[in-house]
Amino acid sequence: MKKLTQHNAPVHEALEKHRLNRVVPFDVPGHKGGRGNEELTEFLGERCLKVDVNSMKPLDNLCHPVSVIKDAQELAAEAFGANSAFFIVNGTTAAVQAMVMSTCKAGDKIIMPRNVHRSAINALVVCGAIPVYINPGVNKELGIPLGMRIEDVKNAIKKHPDAKAILVNNPTYYGICSNLKEIVSLAHENNMKVLVDEAHGTHFYFGEDMPISGMAAGADMAAVSMHKTGGSLTQSSILLCGEAMNEDYVRQVINLTQTTSGSYLLLTSLDITRKNLYLNGKEIFRKTVEFAEYARAEINKLGGYYAFSSELIDNDAVFDFDKTKLSIHTRDIGLAGIEVYDILRDEYGIQIEFGDIGNVLAIISAGDRAFEIERLIGSLSEIKRLYSKDKAGMFDHEYINPEVVLTPQKAFYSEQKSLLLEDSVDQICGEFVMCYPPGIPILAPGERITEDIINYIKYAKDKGCFLTGTQDMNVEHINVVVEVE
């Protein structure tokens, strides 16, 4: 049998062979290669529908891979410098949850920054692990949370030597990176695993002069959103494991929540994207950085905006910076980031990744074109001219340190009552409140509701942030814990 190399894409090759064999389908899906749903076929294309198939022996099975999916995952592990890799079709949310649940059981402690994605706290609700939050530093000028300070990590380890793992965001949504190598060293000295949420860091593995990746830093697990900066289809992700992890146990944990009907469109996109990044990643991400650096320089010439970058590095809370991120501070022109986000989309036909209270983020990739970068820069210039105003009265921070009273699981499953938001001061929150994107909770189950937090939520609503997480779809009421034993 011929040895596979990074030039191969085993799932893609098997699927193409299956398509050319013209197999008669008497299995699911019921659209039967698109013939049973003409409108969908017209929209997505016949070729796409013909390879939207179910698991079968020639195509392997995602839950128990023994052939082509196994081969593709092994190539991915090699490409990323991992001991093993798992294809995830439930998004990086599922990969983050698998990391937490592979290392922690009910009652176990896990150290993590409080500005984690909701998927990490969701995992705590499901498995019953107890969070030990490290409150991130805050850049007061920009109002954004930063990385994990080494001193804070040391203190958390000292106070909680029985913790099983440390979870690190690397990079954050804004491009901030922590001292990952030092965190790994500290954790391993104290028999703790390191889990890295690399949702926005696929390029760290393939670009040149990038911040260090989770696997290169010696982390035990890393969740990588291939679809975000790698180029695969939305919802496709890869979970990477180091040598210390029992990959067979990790697979069992993944199968607790991942679908048994893995989409071959998503799997193939992961397979082809891994091949493309391995062969062409240096050039892809060189071009990405060039676009981002050019845009950053031009936007900073406009005045009023601040497109920040590696000048923030302090070798502590900002240990490194991801230069592919085009994060732009907007408050000095008197507009919240979400207001700039809305104007760009509604008035200029430009869709950026997100806007929050004081910043916007534009995702840059090699798939962009120079004239589109110029259009973004020109639009920001016009927005400043047409819409800028006095910034007095604007919120100046994006993150409020929470007071944790109960574990997320206990609070979420407790008896609850619904109160008007303004009547909930000093109560214990029983659900999530967050702006999406990015999906970092303003409030998580088990946290004390304060007047500052309520004012922040109301301000975010007034500015047009898309708030999610509450049972009340209008986010006028909030569920609180009835009583604490």
PDB file of C-alpha atoms in Angstrom, residues 179-284:
ATOM      1  CA  ASN A 179       3.034  33.484  27.357  1.00  0.00           C
ATOM      2  CA  LEU A 180       1.892  30.026  26.356  1.00  0.00           C
ATOM      3  CA  LYS A 181       5.228  28.254  26.712  1.00  0.00           C
ATOM      4  CA  GLU A 182       5.706  29.473  30.287  1.00  0.00           C
ATOM      5  CA  ILE A 183       2.108  28.564  31.208  1.00  0.00           C
ATOM      6  CA  VAL A 184       2.680  25.041  29.851  1.00  0.00           C
ATOM      7  CA  SER A 185       5.886  24.736  31.870  1.00  0.00           C
ATOM      8  CA  LEU A 186       4.188  25.884  35.094  1.00  0.00           C
ATOM      9  CA  ALA A 187       1.206  23.602  34.534  1.00  0.00           C
ATOM     10  CA  HIS A 188       3.249  20.498  33.809  1.00  0.00           C
ATOM     11  CA  GLU A 189       5.466  21.119  36.846  1.00  0.00           C
ATOM     12  CA  ASN A 190       2.264  20.930  38.887  1.00  0.00           C
ATOM     13  CA  ASN A 191       0.721  17.914  37.097  1.00  0.00           C
ATOM     14  CA  MET A 192      -1.895  19.957  35.280  1.00  0.00           C
ATOM     15  CA  LYS A 193      -2.894  19.669  31.637  1.00  0.00           C
ATOM     16  CA  VAL A 194      -2.929  22.705  29.325  1.00  0.00           C
ATOM     17  CA  LEU A 195      -5.881  23.208  26.986  1.00  0.00           C
ATOM     18  CA  VAL A 196      -5.629  25.898  24.312  1.00  0.00           C
ATOM     19  CA  ASP A 197      -8.644  27.504  22.668  1.00  0.00           C
ATOM     20  CA  GLU A 198      -7.045  28.352  19.312  1.00  0.00           C
ATOM     21  CA  ALA A 199     -10.306  29.149  17.567  1.00  0.00           C
ATOM     22  CA  HIS A 200      -8.589  32.089  15.890  1.00  0.00           C
ATOM     23  CA  GLY A 201      -5.105  30.644  15.564  1.00  0.00           C
ATOM     24  CA  THR A 202      -5.037  28.129  12.688  1.00  0.00           C
ATOM     25  CA  HIS A 203      -2.428  30.262  10.932  1.00  0.00           C
ATOM     26  CA  PHE A 204       0.004  29.970  13.855  1.00  0.00           C
ATOM     27  CA  TYR A 205       0.781  26.443  12.610  1.00  0.00           C
ATOM     28  CA  PHE A 206       1.518  27.340   8.988  1.00  0.00           C
ATOM     29  CA  GLY A 207       2.584  30.979   8.728  1.00  0.00           C
ATOM     30  CA  GLU A 208       6.066  32.389   9.298  1.00  0.00           C
ATOM     31  CA  ASP A 209       6.945  34.729  12.196  1.00  0.00           C
ATOM     32  CA  MET A 210       3.676  33.943  13.944  1.00  0.00           C
ATOM     33  CA  PRO A 211       3.027  33.678  17.702  1.00  0.00           C
ATOM     34  CA  ILE A 212       3.769  30.196  19.029  1.00  0.00           C
ATOM     35  CA  SER A 213       1.076  27.561  18.488  1.00  0.00           C
ATOM     36  CA  GLY A 214      -0.384  25.337  21.181  1.00  0.00           C
ATOM     37  CA  MET A 215       1.336  22.178  19.998  1.00  0.00           C
ATOM     38  CA  ALA A 216       4.708  23.911  19.521  1.00  0.00           C
ATOM     39  CA  ALA A 217       4.427  25.232  23.090  1.00  0.00           C
ATOM     40  CA  GLY A 218       3.882  21.707  24.406  1.00  0.00           C
ATOM     41  CA  ALA A 219       0.176  22.037  25.254  1.00  0.00           C
ATOM     42  CA  ASP A 220      -1.793  18.849  25.858  1.00  0.00           C
ATOM     43  CA  MET A 221      -4.814  19.753  23.717  1.00  0.00           C
ATOM     44  CA  ALA A 222      -5.742  22.522  21.277  1.00  0.00           C
ATOM     45  CA  ALA A 223      -9.055  23.351  19.604  1.00  0.00           C
ATOM     46  CA  VAL A 224      -8.462  24.876  16.162  1.00  0.00           C
ATOM     47  CA  SER A 225     -11.195  26.549  14.093  1.00  0.00           C
ATOM     48  CA  MET A 226     -10.081  25.556  10.614  1.00  0.00           C
ATOM     49  CA  HIS A 227     -13.029  27.449   9.140  1.00  0.00           C
ATOM     50  CA  LYS A 228     -12.141  30.798  10.744  1.00  0.00           C
ATOM     51  CA  THR A 229      -8.664  31.511   9.394  1.00  0.00           C
ATOM     52  CA  GLY A 230      -7.835  28.260   7.610  1.00  0.00           C
ATOM     53  CA  GLY A 231     -10.413  28.243   4.831  1.00  0.00           C
ATOM     54  CA  SER A 232     -12.548  25.133   5.484  1.00  0.00           C
ATOM     55  CA  LEU A 233     -16.344  25.173   5.595  1.00  0.00           C
ATOM     56  CA  THR A 234     -18.152  26.854   8.481  1.00  0.00           C
ATOM     57  CA  GLN A 235     -18.567  24.560  11.512  1.00  0.00           C
ATOM     58  CA  SER A 236     -15.547  22.393  10.708  1.00  0.00           C
ATOM     59  CA  SER A 237     -12.771  22.224  13.276  1.00  0.00           C
ATOM     60  CA  ILE A 238      -9.837  20.100  14.445  1.00  0.00           C
ATOM     61  CA  LEU A 239      -8.998  18.938  17.961  1.00  0.00           C
ATOM     62  CA  LEU A 240      -5.281  18.336  18.489  1.00  0.00           C
ATOM     63  CA  CYS A 241      -3.732  16.203  21.248  1.00  0.00           C
ATOM     64  CA  GLY A 242      -0.232  15.901  22.633  1.00  0.00           C
ATOM     65  CA  GLU A 243       1.515  12.728  23.761  1.00  0.00           C
ATOM     66  CA  ALA A 244       0.145  12.801  27.321  1.00  0.00           C
ATOM     67  CA  MET A 245      -3.460  12.370  26.170  1.00  0.00           C
ATOM     68  CA  ASN A 246      -5.137   8.981  25.740  1.00  0.00           C
ATOM     69  CA  GLU A 247      -6.513   9.482  22.248  1.00  0.00           C
ATOM     70  CA  ASP A 248      -8.929   6.557  22.531  1.00  0.00           C
ATOM     71  CA  TYR A 249     -10.490   8.095  25.639  1.00  0.00           C
ATOM     72  CA  VAL A 250     -10.651  11.518  23.951  1.00  0.00           C
ATOM     73  CA  ARG A 251     -12.499   9.907  21.039  1.00  0.00           C
ATOM     74  CA  GLN A 252     -15.049   8.476  23.479  1.00  0.00           C
ATOM     75  CA  VAL A 253     -15.559  11.898  25.047  1.00  0.00           C
ATOM     76  CA  ILE A 254     -15.997  13.527  21.624  1.00  0.00           C
ATOM     77  CA  ASN A 255     -18.637  10.917  20.794  1.00  0.00           C
ATOM     78  CA  LEU A 256     -20.695  11.927  23.828  1.00  0.00           C
ATOM     79  CA  THR A 257     -21.758  15.108  22.066  1.00  0.00           C
ATOM     80  CA  GLN A 258     -20.675  14.973  18.409  1.00  0.00           C
ATOM     81  CA  THR A 259     -23.187  13.900  15.788  1.00  0.00           C
ATOM     82  CA  THR A 260     -23.187  10.305  14.563  1.00  0.00           C
ATOM     83  CA  SER A 261     -24.024  11.666  11.100  1.00  0.00           C
ATOM     84  CA  GLY A 262     -20.812  13.501  10.290  1.00  0.00           C
ATOM     85  CA  SER A 263     -21.155  15.705   7.207  1.00  0.00           C
ATOM     86  CA  TYR A 264     -18.813  14.580   4.437  1.00  0.00           C
ATOM     87  CA  LEU A 265     -18.909  18.096   3.028  1.00  0.00           C
ATOM     88  CA  LEU A 266     -17.364  19.350   6.274  1.00  0.00           C
ATOM     89  CA  LEU A 267     -14.952  16.422   6.563  1.00  0.00           C
ATOM     90  CA  THR A 268     -13.738  16.855   2.997  1.00  0.00           C
ATOM     91  CA  SER A 269     -13.279  20.584   3.534  1.00  0.00           C
ATOM     92  CA  LEU A 270     -11.037  19.832   6.525  1.00  0.00           C
ATOM     93  CA  ASP A 271      -9.049  17.304   4.509  1.00  0.00           C
ATOM     94  CA  ILE A 272      -8.505  19.583   1.513  1.00  0.00           C
ATOM     95  CA  THR A 273      -7.785  22.622   3.709  1.00  0.00           C
ATOM     96  CA  ARG A 274      -5.114  20.786   5.707  1.00  0.00           C
ATOM     97  CA  LYS A 275      -3.424  19.838   2.430  1.00  0.00           C
ATOM     98  CA  ASN A 276      -3.644  23.411   1.122  1.00  0.00           C
ATOM     99  CA  LEU A 277      -2.282  24.952   4.314  1.00  0.00           C
ATOM    100  CA  TYR A 278       0.597  22.501   4.555  1.00  0.00           C
ATOM    101  CA  LEU A 279       1.618  23.087   0.938  1.00  0.00           C
ATOM    102  CA  ASN A 280       0.799  26.787   0.594  1.00  0.00           C
ATOM    103  CA  GLY A 281       0.341  28.159   4.114  1.00  0.00           C
ATOM    104  CA  LYS A 282       3.480  30.280   4.230  1.00  0.00           C
ATOM    105  CA  GLU A 283       2.467  32.206   1.135  1.00  0.00           C
ATOM    106  CA  ILE A 284      -1.218  32.401   2.175  1.00  0.00           C
TER     107      ILE A 284
END
